[in-house]
Short mmCIF file of N, CA and C in Angstrom, two decimals:
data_model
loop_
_atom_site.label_atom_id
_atom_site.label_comp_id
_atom_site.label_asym_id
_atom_site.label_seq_id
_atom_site.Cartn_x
_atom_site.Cartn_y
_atom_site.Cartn_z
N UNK N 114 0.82 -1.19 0.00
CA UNK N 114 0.00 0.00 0.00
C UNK N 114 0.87 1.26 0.00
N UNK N 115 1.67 1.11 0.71
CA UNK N 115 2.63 2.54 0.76
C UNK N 115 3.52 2.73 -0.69
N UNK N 116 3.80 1.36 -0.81
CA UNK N 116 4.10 1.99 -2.09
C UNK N 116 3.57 2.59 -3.30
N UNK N 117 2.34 2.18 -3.02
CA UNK N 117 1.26 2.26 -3.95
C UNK N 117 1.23 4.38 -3.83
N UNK N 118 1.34 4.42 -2.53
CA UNK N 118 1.01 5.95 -2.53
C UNK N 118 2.26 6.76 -3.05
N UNK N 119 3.16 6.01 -3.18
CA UNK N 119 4.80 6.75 -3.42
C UNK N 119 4.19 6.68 -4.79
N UNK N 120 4.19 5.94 -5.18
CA UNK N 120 4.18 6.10 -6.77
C UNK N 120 2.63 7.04 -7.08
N UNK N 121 1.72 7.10 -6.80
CA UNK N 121 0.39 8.07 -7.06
C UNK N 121 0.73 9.91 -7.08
N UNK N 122 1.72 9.72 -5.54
CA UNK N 122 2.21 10.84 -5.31
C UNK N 122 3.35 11.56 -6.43
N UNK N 123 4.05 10.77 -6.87
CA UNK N 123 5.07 10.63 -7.70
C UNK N 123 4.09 11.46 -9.08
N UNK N 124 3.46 10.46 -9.31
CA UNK N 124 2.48 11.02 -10.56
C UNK N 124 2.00 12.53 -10.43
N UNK N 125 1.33 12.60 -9.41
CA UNK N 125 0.50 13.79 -9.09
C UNK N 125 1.62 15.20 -9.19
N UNK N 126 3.01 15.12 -8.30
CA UNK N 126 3.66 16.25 -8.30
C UNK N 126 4.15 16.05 -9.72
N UNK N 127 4.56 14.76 -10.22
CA UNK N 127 4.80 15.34 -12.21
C UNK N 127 4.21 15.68 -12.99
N UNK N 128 2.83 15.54 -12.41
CA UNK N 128 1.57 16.00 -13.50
C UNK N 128 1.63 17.84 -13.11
N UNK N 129 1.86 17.64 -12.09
CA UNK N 129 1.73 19.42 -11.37
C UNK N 129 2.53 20.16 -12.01
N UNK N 130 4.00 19.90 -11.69
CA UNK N 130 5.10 20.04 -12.50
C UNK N 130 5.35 20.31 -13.71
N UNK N 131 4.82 19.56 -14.15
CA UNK N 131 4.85 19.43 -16.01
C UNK N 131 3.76 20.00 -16.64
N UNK N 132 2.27 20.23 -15.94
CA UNK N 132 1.80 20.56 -17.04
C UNK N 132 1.48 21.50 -17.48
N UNK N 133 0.86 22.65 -18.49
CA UNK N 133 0.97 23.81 -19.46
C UNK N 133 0.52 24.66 -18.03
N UNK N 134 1.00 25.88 -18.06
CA UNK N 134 0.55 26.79 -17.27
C UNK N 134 -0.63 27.89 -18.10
N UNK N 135 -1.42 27.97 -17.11
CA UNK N 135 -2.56 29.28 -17.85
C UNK N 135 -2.54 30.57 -17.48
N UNK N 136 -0.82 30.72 -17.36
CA UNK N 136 -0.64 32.39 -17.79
C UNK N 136 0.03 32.42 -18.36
N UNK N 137 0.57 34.09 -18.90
CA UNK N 137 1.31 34.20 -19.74
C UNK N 137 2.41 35.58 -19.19
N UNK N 138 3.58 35.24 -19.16
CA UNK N 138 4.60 36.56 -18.83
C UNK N 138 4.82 37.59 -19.60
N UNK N 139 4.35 38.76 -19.70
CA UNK N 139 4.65 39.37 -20.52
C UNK N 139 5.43 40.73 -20.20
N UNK N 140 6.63 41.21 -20.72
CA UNK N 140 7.52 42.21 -20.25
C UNK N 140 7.26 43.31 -21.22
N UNK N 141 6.73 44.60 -20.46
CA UNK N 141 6.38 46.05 -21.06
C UNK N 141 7.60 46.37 -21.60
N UNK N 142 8.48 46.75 -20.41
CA UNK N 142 9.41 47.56 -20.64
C UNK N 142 10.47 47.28 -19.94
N UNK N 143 11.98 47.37 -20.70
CA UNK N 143 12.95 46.54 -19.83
C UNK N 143 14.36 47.71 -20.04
N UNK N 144 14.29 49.02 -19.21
CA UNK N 144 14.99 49.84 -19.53
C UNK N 144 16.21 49.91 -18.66
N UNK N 145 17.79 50.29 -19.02
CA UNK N 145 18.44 49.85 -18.16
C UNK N 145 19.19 51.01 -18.58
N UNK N 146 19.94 52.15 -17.28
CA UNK N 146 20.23 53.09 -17.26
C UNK N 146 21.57 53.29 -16.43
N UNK N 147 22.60 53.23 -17.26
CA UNK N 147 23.81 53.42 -16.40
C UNK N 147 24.84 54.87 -16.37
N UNK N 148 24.80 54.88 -14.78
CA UNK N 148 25.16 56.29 -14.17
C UNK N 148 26.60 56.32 -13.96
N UNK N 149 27.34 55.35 -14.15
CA UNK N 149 29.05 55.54 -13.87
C UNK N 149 29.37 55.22 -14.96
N UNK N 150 29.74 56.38 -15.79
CA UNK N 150 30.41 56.20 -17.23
C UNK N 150 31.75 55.91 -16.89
N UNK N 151 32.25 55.97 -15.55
CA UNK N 151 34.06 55.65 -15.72
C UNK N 151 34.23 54.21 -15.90
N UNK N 152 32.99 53.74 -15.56
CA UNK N 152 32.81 51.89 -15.60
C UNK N 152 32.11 50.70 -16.50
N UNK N 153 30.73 51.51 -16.99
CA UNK N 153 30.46 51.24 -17.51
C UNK N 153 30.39 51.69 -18.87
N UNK N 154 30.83 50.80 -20.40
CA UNK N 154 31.17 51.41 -21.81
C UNK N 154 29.62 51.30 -22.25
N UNK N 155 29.11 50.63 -22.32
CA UNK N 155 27.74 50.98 -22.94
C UNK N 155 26.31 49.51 -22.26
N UNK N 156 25.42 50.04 -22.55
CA UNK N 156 24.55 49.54 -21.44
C UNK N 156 22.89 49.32 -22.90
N UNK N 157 22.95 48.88 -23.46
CA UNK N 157 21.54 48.90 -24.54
C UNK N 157 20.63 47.68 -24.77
N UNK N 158 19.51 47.32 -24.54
CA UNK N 158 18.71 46.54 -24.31
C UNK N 158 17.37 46.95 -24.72
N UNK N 159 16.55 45.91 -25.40
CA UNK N 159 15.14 46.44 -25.80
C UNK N 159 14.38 45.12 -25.98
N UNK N 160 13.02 45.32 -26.01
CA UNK N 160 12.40 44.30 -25.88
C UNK N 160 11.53 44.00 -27.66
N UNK N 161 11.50 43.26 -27.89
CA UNK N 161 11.10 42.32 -28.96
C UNK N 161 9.72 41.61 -28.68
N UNK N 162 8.69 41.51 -29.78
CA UNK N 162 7.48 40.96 -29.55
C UNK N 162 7.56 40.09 -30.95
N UNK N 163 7.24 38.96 -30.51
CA UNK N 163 7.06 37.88 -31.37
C UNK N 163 5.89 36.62 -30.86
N UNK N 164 4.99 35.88 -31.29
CA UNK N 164 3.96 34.94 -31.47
C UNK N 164 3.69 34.91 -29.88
N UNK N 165 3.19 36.50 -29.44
CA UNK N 165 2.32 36.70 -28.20
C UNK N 165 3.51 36.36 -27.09
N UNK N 166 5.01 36.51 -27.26
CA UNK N 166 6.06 36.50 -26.48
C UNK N 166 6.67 38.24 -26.29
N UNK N 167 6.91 38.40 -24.85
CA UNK N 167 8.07 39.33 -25.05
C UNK N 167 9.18 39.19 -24.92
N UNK N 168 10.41 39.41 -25.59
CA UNK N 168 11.86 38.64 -25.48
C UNK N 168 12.77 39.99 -25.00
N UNK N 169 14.16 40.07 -24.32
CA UNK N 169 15.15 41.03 -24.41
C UNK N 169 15.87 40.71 -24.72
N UNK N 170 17.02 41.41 -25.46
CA UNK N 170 18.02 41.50 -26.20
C UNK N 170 18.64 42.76 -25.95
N UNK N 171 19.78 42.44 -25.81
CA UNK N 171 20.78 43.56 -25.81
C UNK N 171 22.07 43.54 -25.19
N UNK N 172 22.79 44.20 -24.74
CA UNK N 172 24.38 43.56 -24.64
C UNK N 172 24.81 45.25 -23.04
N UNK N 173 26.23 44.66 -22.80
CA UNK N 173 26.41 45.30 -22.23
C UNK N 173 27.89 45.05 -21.80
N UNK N 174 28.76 46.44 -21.50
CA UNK N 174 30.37 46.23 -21.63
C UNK N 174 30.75 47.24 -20.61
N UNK N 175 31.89 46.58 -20.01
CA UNK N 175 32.63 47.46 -18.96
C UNK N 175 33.78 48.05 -19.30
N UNK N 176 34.27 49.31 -18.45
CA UNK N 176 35.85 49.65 -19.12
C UNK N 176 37.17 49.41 -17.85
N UNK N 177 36.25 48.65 -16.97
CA UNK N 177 37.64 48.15 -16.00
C UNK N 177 37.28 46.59 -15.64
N UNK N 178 37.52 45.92 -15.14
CA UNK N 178 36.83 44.78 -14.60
C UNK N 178 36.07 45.28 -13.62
N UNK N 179 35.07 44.63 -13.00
CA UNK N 179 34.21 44.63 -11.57
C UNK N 179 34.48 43.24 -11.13
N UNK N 180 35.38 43.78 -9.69
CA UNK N 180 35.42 42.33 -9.16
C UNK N 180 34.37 42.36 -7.84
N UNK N 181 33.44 43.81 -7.41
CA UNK N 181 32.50 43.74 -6.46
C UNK N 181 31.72 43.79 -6.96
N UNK N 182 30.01 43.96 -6.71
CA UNK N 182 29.04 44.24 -7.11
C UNK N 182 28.05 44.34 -5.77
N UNK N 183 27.84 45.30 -5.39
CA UNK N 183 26.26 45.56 -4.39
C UNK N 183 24.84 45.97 -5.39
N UNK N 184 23.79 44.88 -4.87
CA UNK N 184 22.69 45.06 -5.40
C UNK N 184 21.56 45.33 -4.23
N UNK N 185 20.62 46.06 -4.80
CA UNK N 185 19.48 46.15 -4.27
C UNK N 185 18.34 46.40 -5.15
N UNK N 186 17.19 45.40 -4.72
CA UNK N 186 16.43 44.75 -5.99
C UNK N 186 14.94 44.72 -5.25
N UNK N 187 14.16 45.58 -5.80
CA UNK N 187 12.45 45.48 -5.36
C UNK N 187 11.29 44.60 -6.51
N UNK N 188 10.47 43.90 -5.81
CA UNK N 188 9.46 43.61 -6.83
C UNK N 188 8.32 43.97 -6.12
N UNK N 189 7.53 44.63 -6.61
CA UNK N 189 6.10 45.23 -6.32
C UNK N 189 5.04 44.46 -7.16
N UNK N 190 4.19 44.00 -6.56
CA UNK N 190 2.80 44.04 -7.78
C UNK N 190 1.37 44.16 -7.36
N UNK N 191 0.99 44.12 -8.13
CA UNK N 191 -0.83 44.65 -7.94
C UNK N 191 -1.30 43.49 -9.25
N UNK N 192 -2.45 42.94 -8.13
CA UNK N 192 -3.50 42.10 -8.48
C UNK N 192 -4.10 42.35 -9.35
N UNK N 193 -4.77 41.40 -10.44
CA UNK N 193 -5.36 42.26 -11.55
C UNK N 193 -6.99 43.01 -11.10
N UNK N 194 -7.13 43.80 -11.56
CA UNK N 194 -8.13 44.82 -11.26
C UNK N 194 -7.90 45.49 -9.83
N UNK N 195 -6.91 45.39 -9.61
CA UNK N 195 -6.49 45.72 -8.09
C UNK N 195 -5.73 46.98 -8.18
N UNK N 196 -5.84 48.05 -9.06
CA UNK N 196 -4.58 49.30 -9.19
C UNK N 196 -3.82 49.83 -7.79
N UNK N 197 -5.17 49.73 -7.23
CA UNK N 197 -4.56 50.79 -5.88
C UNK N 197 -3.86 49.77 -4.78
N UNK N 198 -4.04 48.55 -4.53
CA UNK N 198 -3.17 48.08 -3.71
C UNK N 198 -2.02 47.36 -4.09
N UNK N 199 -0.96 48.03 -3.48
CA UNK N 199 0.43 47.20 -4.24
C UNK N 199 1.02 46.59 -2.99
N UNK N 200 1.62 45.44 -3.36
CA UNK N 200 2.24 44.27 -2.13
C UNK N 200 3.57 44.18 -2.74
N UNK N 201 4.64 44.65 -2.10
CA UNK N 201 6.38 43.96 -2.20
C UNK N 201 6.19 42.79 -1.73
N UNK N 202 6.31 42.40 -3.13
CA UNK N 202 6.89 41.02 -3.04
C UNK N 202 8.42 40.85 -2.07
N UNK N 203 9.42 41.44 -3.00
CA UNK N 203 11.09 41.34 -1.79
C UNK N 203 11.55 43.15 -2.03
N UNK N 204 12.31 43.28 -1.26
CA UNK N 204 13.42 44.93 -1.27
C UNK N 204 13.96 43.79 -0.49
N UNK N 205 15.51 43.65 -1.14
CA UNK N 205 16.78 43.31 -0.78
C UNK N 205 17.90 43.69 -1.17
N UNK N 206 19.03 43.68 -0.62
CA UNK N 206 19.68 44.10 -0.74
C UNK N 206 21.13 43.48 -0.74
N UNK N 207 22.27 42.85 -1.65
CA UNK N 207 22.62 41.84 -1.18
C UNK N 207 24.13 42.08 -2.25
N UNK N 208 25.58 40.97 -1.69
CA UNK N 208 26.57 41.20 -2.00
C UNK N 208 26.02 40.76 -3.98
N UNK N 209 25.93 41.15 -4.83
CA UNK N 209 25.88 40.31 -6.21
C UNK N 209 26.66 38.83 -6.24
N UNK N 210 28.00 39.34 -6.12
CA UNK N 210 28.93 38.59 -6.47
C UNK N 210 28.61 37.07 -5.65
N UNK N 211 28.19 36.94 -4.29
CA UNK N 211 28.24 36.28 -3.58
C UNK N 211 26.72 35.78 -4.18
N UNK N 212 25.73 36.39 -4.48
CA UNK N 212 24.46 35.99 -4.87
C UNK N 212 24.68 34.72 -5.91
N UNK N 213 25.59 35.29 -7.41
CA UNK N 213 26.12 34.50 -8.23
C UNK N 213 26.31 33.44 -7.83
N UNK N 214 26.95 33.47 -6.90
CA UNK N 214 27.43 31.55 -6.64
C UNK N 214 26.62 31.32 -6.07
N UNK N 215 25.59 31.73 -4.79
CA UNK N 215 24.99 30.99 -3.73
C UNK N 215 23.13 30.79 -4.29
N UNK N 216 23.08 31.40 -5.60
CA UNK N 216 21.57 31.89 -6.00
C UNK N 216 21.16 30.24 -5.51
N UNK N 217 20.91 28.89 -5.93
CA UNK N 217 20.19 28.12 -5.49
C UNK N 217 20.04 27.87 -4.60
N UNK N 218 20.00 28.69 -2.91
CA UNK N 218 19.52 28.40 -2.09
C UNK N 218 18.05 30.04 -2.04
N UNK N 219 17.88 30.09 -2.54
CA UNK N 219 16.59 31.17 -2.76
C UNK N 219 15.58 30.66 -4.12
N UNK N 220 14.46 29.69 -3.95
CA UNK N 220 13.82 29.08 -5.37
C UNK N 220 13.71 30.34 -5.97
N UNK N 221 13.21 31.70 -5.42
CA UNK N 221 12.11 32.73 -6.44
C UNK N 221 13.50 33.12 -7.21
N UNK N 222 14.73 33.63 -6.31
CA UNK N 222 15.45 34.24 -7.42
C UNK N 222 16.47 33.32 -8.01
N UNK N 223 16.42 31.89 -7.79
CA UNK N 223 16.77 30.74 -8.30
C UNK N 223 16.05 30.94 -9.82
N UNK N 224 14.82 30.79 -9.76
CA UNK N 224 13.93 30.89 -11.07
C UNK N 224 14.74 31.93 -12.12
N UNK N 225 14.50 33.12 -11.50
CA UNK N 225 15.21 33.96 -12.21
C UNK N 225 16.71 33.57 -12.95
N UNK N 226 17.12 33.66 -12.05
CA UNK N 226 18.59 33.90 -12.42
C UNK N 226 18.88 32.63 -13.20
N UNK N 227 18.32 31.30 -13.28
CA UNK N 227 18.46 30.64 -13.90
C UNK N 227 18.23 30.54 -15.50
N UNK N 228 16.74 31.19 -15.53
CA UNK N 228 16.39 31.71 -16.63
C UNK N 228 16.89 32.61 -17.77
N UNK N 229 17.66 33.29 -16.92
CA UNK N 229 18.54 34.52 -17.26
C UNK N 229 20.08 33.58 -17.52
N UNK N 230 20.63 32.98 -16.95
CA UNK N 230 21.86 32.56 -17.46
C UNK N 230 21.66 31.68 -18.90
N UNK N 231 20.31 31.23 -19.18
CA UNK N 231 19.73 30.27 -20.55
C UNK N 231 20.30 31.47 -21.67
N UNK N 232 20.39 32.57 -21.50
CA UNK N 232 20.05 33.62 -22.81
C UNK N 232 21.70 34.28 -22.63
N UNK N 233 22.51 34.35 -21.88
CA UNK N 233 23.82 34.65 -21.90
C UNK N 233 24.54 34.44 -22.38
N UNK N 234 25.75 35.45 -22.96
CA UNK N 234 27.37 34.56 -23.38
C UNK N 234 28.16 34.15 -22.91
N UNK N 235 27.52 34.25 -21.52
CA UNK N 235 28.99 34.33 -20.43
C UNK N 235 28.31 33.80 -19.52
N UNK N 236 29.38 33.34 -18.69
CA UNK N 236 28.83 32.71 -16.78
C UNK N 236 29.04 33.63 -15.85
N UNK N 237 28.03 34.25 -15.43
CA UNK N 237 28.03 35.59 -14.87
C UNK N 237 28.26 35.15 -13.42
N UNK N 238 29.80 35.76 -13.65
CA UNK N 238 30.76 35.28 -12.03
C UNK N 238 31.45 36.80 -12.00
N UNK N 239 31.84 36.95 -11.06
CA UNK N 239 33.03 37.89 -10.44
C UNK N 239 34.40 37.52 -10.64
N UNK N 240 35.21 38.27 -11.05
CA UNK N 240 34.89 39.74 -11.19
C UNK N 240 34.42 39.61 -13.25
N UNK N 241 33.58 40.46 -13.07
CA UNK N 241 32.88 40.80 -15.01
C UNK N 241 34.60 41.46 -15.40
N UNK N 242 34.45 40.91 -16.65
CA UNK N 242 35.62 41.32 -17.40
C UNK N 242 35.27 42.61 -18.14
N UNK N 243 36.20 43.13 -18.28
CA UNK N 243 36.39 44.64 -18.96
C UNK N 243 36.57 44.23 -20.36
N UNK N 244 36.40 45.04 -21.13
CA UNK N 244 35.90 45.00 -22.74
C UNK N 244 35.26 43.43 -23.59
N UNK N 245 34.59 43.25 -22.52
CA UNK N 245 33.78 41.86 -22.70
C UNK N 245 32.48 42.57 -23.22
N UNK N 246 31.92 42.10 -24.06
CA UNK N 246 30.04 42.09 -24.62
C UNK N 246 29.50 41.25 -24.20
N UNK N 247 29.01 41.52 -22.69
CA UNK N 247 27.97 40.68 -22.27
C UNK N 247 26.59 40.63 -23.07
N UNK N 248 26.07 39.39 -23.67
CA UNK N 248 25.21 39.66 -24.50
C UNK N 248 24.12 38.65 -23.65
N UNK N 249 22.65 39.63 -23.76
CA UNK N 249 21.92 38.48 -23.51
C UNK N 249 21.21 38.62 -24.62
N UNK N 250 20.46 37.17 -25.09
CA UNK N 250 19.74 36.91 -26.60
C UNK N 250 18.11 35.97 -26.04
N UNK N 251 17.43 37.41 -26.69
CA UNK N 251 15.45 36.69 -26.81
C UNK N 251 15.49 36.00 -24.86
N UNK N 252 15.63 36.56 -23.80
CA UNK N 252 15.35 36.40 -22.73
C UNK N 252 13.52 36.40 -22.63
N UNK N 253 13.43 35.48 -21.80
CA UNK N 253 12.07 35.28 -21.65
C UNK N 253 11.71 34.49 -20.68
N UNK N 254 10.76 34.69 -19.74
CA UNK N 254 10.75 34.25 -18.47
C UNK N 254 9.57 32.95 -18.92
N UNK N 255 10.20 31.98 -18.88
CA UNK N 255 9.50 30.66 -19.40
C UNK N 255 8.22 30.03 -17.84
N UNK N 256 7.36 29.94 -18.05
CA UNK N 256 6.00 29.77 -17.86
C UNK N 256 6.11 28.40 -17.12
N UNK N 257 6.93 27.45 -17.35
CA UNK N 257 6.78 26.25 -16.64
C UNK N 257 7.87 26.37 -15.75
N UNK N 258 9.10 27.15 -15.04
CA UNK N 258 9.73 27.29 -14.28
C UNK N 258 9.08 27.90 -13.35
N UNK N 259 8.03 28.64 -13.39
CA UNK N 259 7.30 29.19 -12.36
C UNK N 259 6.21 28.47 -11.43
N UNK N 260 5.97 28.76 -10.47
CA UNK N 260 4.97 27.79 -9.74
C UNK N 260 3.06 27.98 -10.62
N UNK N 261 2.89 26.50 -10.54
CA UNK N 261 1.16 26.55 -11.18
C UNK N 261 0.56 27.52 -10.77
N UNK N 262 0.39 27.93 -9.69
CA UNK N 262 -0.31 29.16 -9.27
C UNK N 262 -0.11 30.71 -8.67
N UNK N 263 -0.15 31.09 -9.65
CA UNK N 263 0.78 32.68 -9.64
C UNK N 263 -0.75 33.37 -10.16
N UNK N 264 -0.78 34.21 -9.17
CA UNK N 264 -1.89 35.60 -9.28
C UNK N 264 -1.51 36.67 -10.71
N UNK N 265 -3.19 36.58 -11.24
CA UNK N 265 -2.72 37.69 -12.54
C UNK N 265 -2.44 39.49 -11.88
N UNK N 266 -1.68 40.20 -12.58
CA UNK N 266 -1.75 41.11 -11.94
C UNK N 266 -0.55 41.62 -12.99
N UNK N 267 -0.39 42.92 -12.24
CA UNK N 267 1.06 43.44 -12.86
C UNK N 267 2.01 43.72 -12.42
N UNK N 268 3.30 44.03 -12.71
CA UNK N 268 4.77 44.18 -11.61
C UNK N 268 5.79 45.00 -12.10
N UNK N 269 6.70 45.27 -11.23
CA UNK N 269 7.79 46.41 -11.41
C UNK N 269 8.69 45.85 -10.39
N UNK N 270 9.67 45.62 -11.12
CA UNK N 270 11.14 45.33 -10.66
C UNK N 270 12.12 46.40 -10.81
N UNK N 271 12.83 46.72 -9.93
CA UNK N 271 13.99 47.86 -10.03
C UNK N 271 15.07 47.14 -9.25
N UNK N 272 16.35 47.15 -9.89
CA UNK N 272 17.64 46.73 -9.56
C UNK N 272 18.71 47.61 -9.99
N UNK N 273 19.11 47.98 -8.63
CA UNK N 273 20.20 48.51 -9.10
C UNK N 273 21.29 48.34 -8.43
N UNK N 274 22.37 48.19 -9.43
CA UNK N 274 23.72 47.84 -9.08
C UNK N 274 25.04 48.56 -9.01
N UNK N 275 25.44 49.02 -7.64
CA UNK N 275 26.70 49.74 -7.19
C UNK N 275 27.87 48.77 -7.30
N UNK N 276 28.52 49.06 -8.26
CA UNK N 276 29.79 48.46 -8.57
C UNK N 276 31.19 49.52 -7.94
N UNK N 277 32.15 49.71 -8.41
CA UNK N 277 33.76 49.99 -8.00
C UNK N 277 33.45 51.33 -7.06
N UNK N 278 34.00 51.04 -5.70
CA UNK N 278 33.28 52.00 -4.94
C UNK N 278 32.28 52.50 -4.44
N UNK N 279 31.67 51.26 -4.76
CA UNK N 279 30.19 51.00 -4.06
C UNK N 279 29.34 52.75 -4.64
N UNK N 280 29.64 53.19 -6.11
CA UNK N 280 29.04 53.71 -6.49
C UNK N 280 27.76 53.13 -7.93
N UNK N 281 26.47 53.85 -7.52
CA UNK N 281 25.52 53.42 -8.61
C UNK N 281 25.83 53.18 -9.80
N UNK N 282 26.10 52.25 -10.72
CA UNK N 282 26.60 51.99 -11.87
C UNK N 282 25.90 51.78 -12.90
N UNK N 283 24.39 50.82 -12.31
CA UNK N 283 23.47 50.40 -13.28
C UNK N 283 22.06 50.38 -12.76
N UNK N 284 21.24 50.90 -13.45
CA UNK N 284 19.81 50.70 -12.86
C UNK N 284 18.71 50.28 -13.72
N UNK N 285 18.19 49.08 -13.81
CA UNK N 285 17.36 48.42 -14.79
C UNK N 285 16.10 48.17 -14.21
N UNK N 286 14.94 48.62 -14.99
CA UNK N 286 13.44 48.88 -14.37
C UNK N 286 13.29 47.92 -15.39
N UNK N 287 12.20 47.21 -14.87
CA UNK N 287 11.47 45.94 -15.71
C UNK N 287 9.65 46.37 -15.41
N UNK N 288 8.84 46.64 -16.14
CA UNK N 288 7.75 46.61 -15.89
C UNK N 288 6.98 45.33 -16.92
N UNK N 289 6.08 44.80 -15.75
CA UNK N 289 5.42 43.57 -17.30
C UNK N 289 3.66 43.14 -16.08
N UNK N 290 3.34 42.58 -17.52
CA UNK N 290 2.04 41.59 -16.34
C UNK N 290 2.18 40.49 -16.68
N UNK N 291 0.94 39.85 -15.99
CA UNK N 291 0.75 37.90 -16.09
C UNK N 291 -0.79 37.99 -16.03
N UNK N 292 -0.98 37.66 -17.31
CA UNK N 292 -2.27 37.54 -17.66
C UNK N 292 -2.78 36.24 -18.60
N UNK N 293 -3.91 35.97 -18.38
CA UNK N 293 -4.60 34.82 -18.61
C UNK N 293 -4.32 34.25 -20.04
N UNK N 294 -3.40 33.01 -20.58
CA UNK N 294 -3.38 32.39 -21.67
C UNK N 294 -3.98 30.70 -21.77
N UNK N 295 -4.65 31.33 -22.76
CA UNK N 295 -5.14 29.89 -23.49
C UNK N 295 -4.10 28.46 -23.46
#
């Protein structure tokens, strides 16, 4: 009998797991604005719409190495039909560099960052190399890495990253929703 339930159970979380999700991620706007020109050479990114997807693309280059990185990273969202109440999700604040290696002990920004290393040229470790083109290509936050039940609504992410001298270097606003797909 018990085994009988190992294996039912087995089924049930792969069926959970695996099967199509009924939303859809979609990214407005993915603007990324960098304030230390002694560090950073160029910073350009835009978003792409293709078969009801939004994708990013764009690249980005330093003019010294960064062997630190301090981040601090908000996600806000509001429920759908919900404008006026907004819930933070996280405001954290945290070493980057150390994030890089340790991200799989956090699932939500596990998801992420995993997702995000799929579309990279590089293995985004410390210290970032100087006259490197970090490129990321058609990024897209894939629908079955996320948990089955995620509230429709809309969101705003802001990250920004103090690099050499723990001065502001980069600041990338993400606005998008998750709304109902077939």
């Amino acid at each position: 009998m018990t085994t009988l339930l190992w294996i039912l159970w087995f089924f049930t979380i792969n069926q959970i797991t695996s099967s199509e999700r009924s939303f859809r991620v979609k990214l407005t706007e993915f603007s990324v604005k960098y304030k230390d020109t002694s560090v950073v050479r160029n910073a350009g990114f835009r978003i792409t719409e293709l078969n009801n997807r939004s994708y990013v693309n764009g690249e980005l280059s330093f003019k010294s190495d960064v062997p630190e990185i301090d981040m601090r990273t908000t996600m806000d969202f509001w429920k759908h039909n919900n404008t006026k109440r907004k819930f933070k999700l996280y405001d954290v604040r945290v070493d980057a560099c150390l994030f890089l290696r340790t991200v799989h002990r956090n699932s939500l920004f596990n998801i992420y960052v995993k997702s995000f290393k799929k579309h990279t040229n590089a293995n985004l470790v410390c210290p970032l190399k100087k006259n490197f083109n970090y490129t990321l290509n058609n990024w897209f936050m894939e629908e079955n890495d996320l948990p089955v039940f995620i509230p429709l609504g809309t969101f705003r992410t802001i990250s920004e990253y103090f690099l050499l001298k723990r001065k502001l270097g980069l600041r990338i606003e993400t606005y998008g929703q998750i709304y109902p797909y077939p």
